[in-house]
């Protein structure tokens, strides 16, 4: 019985400084590349037979450095579109919106030439499509099940929402699933019911 491996991309300069990074294509730092390689070593004992990545360079590079057998990119694995908050830190946003919290207060549009922004539920809809495609590949008894694990390489917030939706929780429940850069998670089953097998494994140790 296979599992769905989730791998968040390695560190970027924006993730290091806490800037919201949705559709801006920021490359990995040297540390981010090193951690991606370490993630690959941590996953080397698993039989990963298929993998998909977000289209973002930081995710695709992480998958490459981790040595994953990427089948292609999945646009539904893009990070949350932060709209007018793209590139800004929570502290900065709270200067104009005291107490602002992404998971409950959402984002604003990015203006006529900027990204439109998404709600948590809209990101959840994308995650539902990913789950619908990937779940049969690891579901016990499914005719489409692979004899091994399937990996998804993407971003912090979208993977947190994906985990929430895997459990049947609202998208905003992703707030409770803290996830570091280059961290490894695994989604699986108990008695054919979805569960979390591993969460936020630090590849530095």
mmCIF file of C-alpha atoms in Angstrom:
data_model
loop_
_atom_site.group_PDB
_atom_site.id
_atom_site.type_symbol
_atom_site.label_atom_id
_atom_site.label_comp_id
_atom_site.label_asym_id
_atom_site.label_seq_id
_atom_site.Cartn_x
_atom_site.Cartn_y
_atom_site.Cartn_z
ATOM 1 C CA UNK A 1 0.000 0.000 0.000
ATOM 2 C CA UNK A 2 1.557 3.275 -1.123
ATOM 3 C CA UNK A 3 1.512 6.701 0.458
ATOM 4 C CA UNK A 4 1.408 10.237 -0.900
ATOM 5 C CA UNK A 5 4.679 11.971 -0.079
ATOM 6 C CA UNK A 6 4.499 15.752 0.248
ATOM 7 C CA UNK A 7 7.707 17.741 -0.092
ATOM 8 C CA UNK A 8 7.826 21.481 0.379
ATOM 9 C CA UNK A 9 10.415 23.243 -1.754
ATOM 10 C CA UNK A 10 13.701 24.361 -0.233
ATOM 11 C CA UNK A 11 14.487 27.777 1.158
ATOM 12 C CA UNK A 12 14.342 30.900 -1.000
ATOM 13 C CA UNK A 13 15.336 34.439 -0.058
ATOM 14 C CA UNK A 14 11.632 35.291 0.213
ATOM 15 C CA UNK A 15 10.727 32.316 2.405
ATOM 16 C CA UNK A 16 13.756 33.093 4.579
ATOM 17 C CA UNK A 17 12.509 36.638 5.187
ATOM 18 C CA UNK A 18 8.850 35.654 5.554
ATOM 19 C CA UNK A 19 7.615 37.306 2.352
ATOM 20 C CA UNK A 20 4.460 35.779 0.879
ATOM 21 C CA UNK A 21 5.557 34.016 -2.305
ATOM 22 C CA UNK A 22 2.673 32.993 -4.508
ATOM 23 C CA UNK A 23 3.315 33.231 -8.240
ATOM 24 C CA UNK A 24 6.634 35.109 -8.106
ATOM 25 C CA UNK A 25 9.274 32.686 -9.403
ATOM 26 C CA UNK A 26 11.997 33.015 -6.763
ATOM 27 C CA UNK A 27 14.960 30.589 -6.999
ATOM 28 C CA UNK A 28 16.308 28.443 -4.182
ATOM 29 C CA UNK A 29 19.143 29.715 -2.024
ATOM 30 C CA UNK A 30 22.317 27.650 -1.663
ATOM 31 C CA UNK A 31 20.903 26.410 1.654
ATOM 32 C CA UNK A 32 17.637 25.591 -0.096
ATOM 33 C CA UNK A 33 19.459 23.485 -2.658
ATOM 34 C CA UNK A 34 21.426 21.695 0.059
ATOM 35 C CA UNK A 35 18.239 20.905 1.970
ATOM 36 C CA UNK A 36 16.575 19.611 -1.205
ATOM 37 C CA UNK A 37 19.440 17.160 -1.639
ATOM 38 C CA UNK A 38 19.103 16.119 2.011
ATOM 39 C CA UNK A 39 15.392 15.525 1.452
ATOM 40 C CA UNK A 40 16.317 13.228 -1.411
ATOM 41 C CA UNK A 41 18.598 11.254 0.878
ATOM 42 C CA UNK A 42 15.851 11.031 3.499
ATOM 43 C CA UNK A 43 13.477 9.663 0.856
ATOM 44 C CA UNK A 44 15.976 7.268 -0.705
ATOM 45 C CA UNK A 45 14.638 4.299 1.241
ATOM 46 C CA UNK A 46 11.152 4.759 -0.198
ATOM 47 C CA UNK A 47 9.931 3.298 -3.464
ATOM 48 C CA UNK A 48 8.616 6.469 -5.110
ATOM 49 C CA UNK A 49 7.247 5.426 -8.469
ATOM 50 C CA UNK A 50 5.723 8.713 -9.648
ATOM 51 C CA UNK A 51 5.942 12.398 -8.779
ATOM 52 C CA UNK A 52 4.441 15.720 -9.814
ATOM 53 C CA UNK A 53 5.651 19.226 -9.109
ATOM 54 C CA UNK A 54 4.256 22.724 -8.976
ATOM 55 C CA UNK A 55 5.237 24.660 -12.118
ATOM 56 C CA UNK A 56 7.334 27.050 -9.984
ATOM 57 C CA UNK A 57 11.094 26.850 -10.532
ATOM 58 C CA UNK A 58 11.736 26.498 -6.780
ATOM 59 C CA UNK A 59 9.537 23.388 -6.654
ATOM 60 C CA UNK A 60 10.847 21.831 -9.865
ATOM 61 C CA UNK A 61 14.446 22.404 -8.764
ATOM 62 C CA UNK A 62 13.721 20.835 -5.377
ATOM 63 C CA UNK A 63 12.257 17.759 -7.072
ATOM 64 C CA UNK A 64 15.280 17.530 -9.368
ATOM 65 C CA UNK A 65 17.802 17.813 -6.534
ATOM 66 C CA UNK A 66 15.855 15.288 -4.468
ATOM 67 C CA UNK A 67 16.084 12.832 -7.373
ATOM 68 C CA UNK A 68 12.349 12.294 -7.686
ATOM 69 C CA UNK A 69 10.858 10.634 -10.807
ATOM 70 C CA UNK A 70 8.817 13.649 -11.898
ATOM 71 C CA UNK A 71 6.134 12.878 -14.481
ATOM 72 C CA UNK A 72 5.368 16.542 -15.085
ATOM 73 C CA UNK A 73 4.042 19.725 -13.516
ATOM 74 C CA UNK A 74 0.547 20.222 -12.129
ATOM 75 C CA UNK A 75 -0.811 23.802 -12.206
ATOM 76 C CA UNK A 76 -3.126 22.937 -9.313
ATOM 77 C CA UNK A 77 -0.025 22.657 -7.107
ATOM 78 C CA UNK A 78 0.831 26.354 -7.487
ATOM 79 C CA UNK A 79 1.087 28.213 -4.199
ATOM 80 C CA UNK A 80 -1.818 30.298 -2.863
ATOM 81 C CA UNK A 81 -2.260 33.411 -5.013
ATOM 82 C CA UNK A 82 -1.705 36.197 -2.475
ATOM 83 C CA UNK A 83 -2.970 38.970 -4.731
ATOM 84 C CA UNK A 84 -2.020 42.394 -3.358
ATOM 85 C CA UNK A 85 -0.066 40.806 -0.529
ATOM 86 C CA UNK A 86 2.429 39.124 -2.832
ATOM 87 C CA UNK A 87 5.962 39.773 -1.651
ATOM 88 C CA UNK A 88 4.898 41.286 1.673
ATOM 89 C CA UNK A 89 5.474 39.957 5.178
ATOM 90 C CA UNK A 90 2.760 39.438 7.765
ATOM 91 C CA UNK A 91 4.327 42.138 9.954
ATOM 92 C CA UNK A 92 4.215 44.603 7.073
ATOM 93 C CA UNK A 93 0.580 43.826 6.248
ATOM 94 C CA UNK A 94 -0.397 44.182 9.899
ATOM 95 C CA UNK A 95 0.852 47.770 9.859
ATOM 96 C CA UNK A 96 -2.219 48.630 7.783
ATOM 97 C CA UNK A 97 -4.470 45.785 8.961
ATOM 98 C CA UNK A 98 -3.771 45.228 12.673
ATOM 99 C CA UNK A 99 -4.266 41.604 13.667
ATOM 100 C CA UNK A 100 -4.418 40.420 10.054
ATOM 101 C CA UNK A 101 -4.141 36.631 9.723
ATOM 102 C CA UNK A 102 -4.029 35.015 6.300
ATOM 103 C CA UNK A 103 -6.122 31.992 7.220
ATOM 104 C CA UNK A 104 -9.087 33.960 8.539
ATOM 105 C CA UNK A 105 -8.784 37.353 6.811
ATOM 106 C CA UNK A 106 -7.639 36.371 3.338
ATOM 107 C CA UNK A 107 -5.984 38.552 0.730
ATOM 108 C CA UNK A 108 -6.816 41.569 -1.415
ATOM 109 C CA UNK A 109 -6.713 41.781 -5.233
ATOM 110 C CA UNK A 110 -3.419 42.805 -6.747
ATOM 111 C CA UNK A 111 -4.821 45.654 -8.822
ATOM 112 C CA UNK A 112 -5.485 45.827 -12.577
ATOM 113 C CA UNK A 113 -2.058 44.443 -13.507
ATOM 114 C CA UNK A 114 -1.439 42.288 -10.443
ATOM 115 C CA UNK A 115 -2.447 38.763 -9.410
ATOM 116 C CA UNK A 116 -6.160 38.536 -8.549
ATOM 117 C CA UNK A 117 -5.686 36.639 -5.286
ATOM 118 C CA UNK A 118 -7.472 33.536 -3.993
ATOM 119 C CA UNK A 119 -9.510 32.569 -0.973
ATOM 120 C CA UNK A 120 -8.554 29.542 1.108
ATOM 121 C CA UNK A 121 -11.559 27.723 -0.338
ATOM 122 C CA UNK A 122 -10.415 28.405 -3.894
ATOM 123 C CA UNK A 123 -7.022 26.906 -3.076
ATOM 124 C CA UNK A 124 -8.921 24.018 -1.488
ATOM 125 C CA UNK A 125 -10.759 23.408 -4.750
ATOM 126 C CA UNK A 126 -7.436 23.033 -6.525
ATOM 127 C CA UNK A 127 -6.243 20.647 -3.831
ATOM 128 C CA UNK A 128 -9.410 18.600 -4.210
ATOM 129 C CA UNK A 129 -8.602 18.139 -7.897
ATOM 130 C CA UNK A 130 -5.075 16.988 -7.029
ATOM 131 C CA UNK A 131 -6.437 14.508 -4.494
ATOM 132 C CA UNK A 132 -9.009 13.220 -6.970
ATOM 133 C CA UNK A 133 -6.218 12.467 -9.452
ATOM 134 C CA UNK A 134 -3.656 11.041 -7.024
ATOM 135 C CA UNK A 135 -5.728 9.187 -4.429
ATOM 136 C CA UNK A 136 -6.606 6.261 -6.744
ATOM 137 C CA UNK A 137 -2.877 5.678 -7.264
ATOM 138 C CA UNK A 138 -2.399 4.742 -3.606
ATOM 139 C CA UNK A 139 -5.880 3.709 -2.461
ATOM 140 C CA UNK A 140 -5.936 0.100 -1.237
ATOM 141 C CA UNK A 141 -7.908 -2.047 -3.655
ATOM 142 C CA UNK A 142 -7.987 0.579 -6.411
ATOM 143 C CA UNK A 143 -7.380 -0.837 -9.903
ATOM 144 C CA UNK A 144 -5.137 2.179 -10.558
ATOM 145 C CA UNK A 145 -3.012 1.729 -7.433
ATOM 146 C CA UNK A 146 0.756 1.876 -7.883
ATOM 147 C CA UNK A 147 3.070 -0.537 -6.136
ATOM 148 C CA UNK A 148 4.896 2.254 -4.337
ATOM 149 C CA UNK A 149 4.614 5.864 -3.201
ATOM 150 C CA UNK A 150 3.613 8.962 -5.143
ATOM 151 C CA UNK A 151 5.260 12.324 -4.411
ATOM 152 C CA UNK A 152 3.995 15.890 -4.749
ATOM 153 C CA UNK A 153 6.480 18.766 -4.572
ATOM 154 C CA UNK A 154 4.956 22.155 -3.933
ATOM 155 C CA UNK A 155 4.650 25.002 -1.426
ATOM 156 C CA UNK A 156 3.939 25.531 2.245
ATOM 157 C CA UNK A 157 0.397 26.849 2.227
ATOM 158 C CA UNK A 158 -0.972 24.782 -0.655
ATOM 159 C CA UNK A 159 0.387 21.578 0.918
ATOM 160 C CA UNK A 160 -1.112 22.504 4.297
ATOM 161 C CA UNK A 161 -4.490 22.974 2.627
ATOM 162 C CA UNK A 162 -4.058 19.727 0.711
ATOM 163 C CA UNK A 163 -3.498 17.893 4.004
ATOM 164 C CA UNK A 164 -6.633 19.454 5.475
ATOM 165 C CA UNK A 165 -8.722 18.468 2.465
ATOM 166 C CA UNK A 166 -7.222 14.942 2.531
ATOM 167 C CA UNK A 167 -8.738 14.603 6.004
ATOM 168 C CA UNK A 168 -12.059 16.100 4.885
ATOM 169 C CA UNK A 169 -11.473 19.310 6.856
ATOM 170 C CA UNK A 170 -12.201 22.848 5.612
ATOM 171 C CA UNK A 171 -9.367 24.425 3.641
ATOM 172 C CA UNK A 172 -8.772 26.977 6.399
ATOM 173 C CA UNK A 173 -7.877 24.130 8.768
ATOM 174 C CA UNK A 174 -4.542 24.099 6.969
ATOM 175 C CA UNK A 175 -3.627 26.789 9.503
ATOM 176 C CA UNK A 176 -2.975 24.025 12.032
ATOM 177 C CA UNK A 177 -0.459 22.104 9.871
ATOM 178 C CA UNK A 178 2.796 24.027 10.217
ATOM 179 C CA UNK A 179 5.288 23.082 7.504
ATOM 180 C CA UNK A 180 8.947 24.065 7.141
ATOM 181 C CA UNK A 181 10.981 24.396 3.967
ATOM 182 C CA UNK A 182 12.232 21.117 2.460
ATOM 183 C CA UNK A 183 10.179 19.215 5.057
ATOM 184 C CA UNK A 184 8.700 15.805 4.263
ATOM 185 C CA UNK A 185 5.161 14.585 5.002
ATOM 186 C CA UNK A 186 3.249 11.424 4.146
ATOM 187 C CA UNK A 187 -0.482 10.909 3.668
ATOM 188 C CA UNK A 188 -1.899 7.426 3.854
ATOM 189 C CA UNK A 189 -4.704 5.253 5.138
ATOM 190 C CA UNK A 190 -5.859 3.350 8.160
ATOM 191 C CA UNK A 191 -8.533 0.771 7.309
ATOM 192 C CA UNK A 192 -8.917 2.569 3.949
ATOM 193 C CA UNK A 193 -9.661 5.884 5.688
ATOM 194 C CA UNK A 194 -7.377 8.861 4.943
ATOM 195 C CA UNK A 195 -4.902 9.839 7.641
ATOM 196 C CA UNK A 196 -1.569 11.573 8.191
ATOM 197 C CA UNK A 197 1.331 9.138 8.539
ATOM 198 C CA UNK A 198 4.140 11.697 8.854
ATOM 199 C CA UNK A 199 4.210 15.469 9.142
ATOM 200 C CA UNK A 200 6.896 18.165 8.870
ATOM 201 C CA UNK A 201 9.905 15.868 9.054
ATOM 202 C CA UNK A 202 12.982 18.067 9.268
ATOM 203 C CA UNK A 203 15.559 16.879 6.739
ATOM 204 C CA UNK A 204 18.406 18.508 8.677
ATOM 205 C CA UNK A 205 18.375 15.691 11.222
#
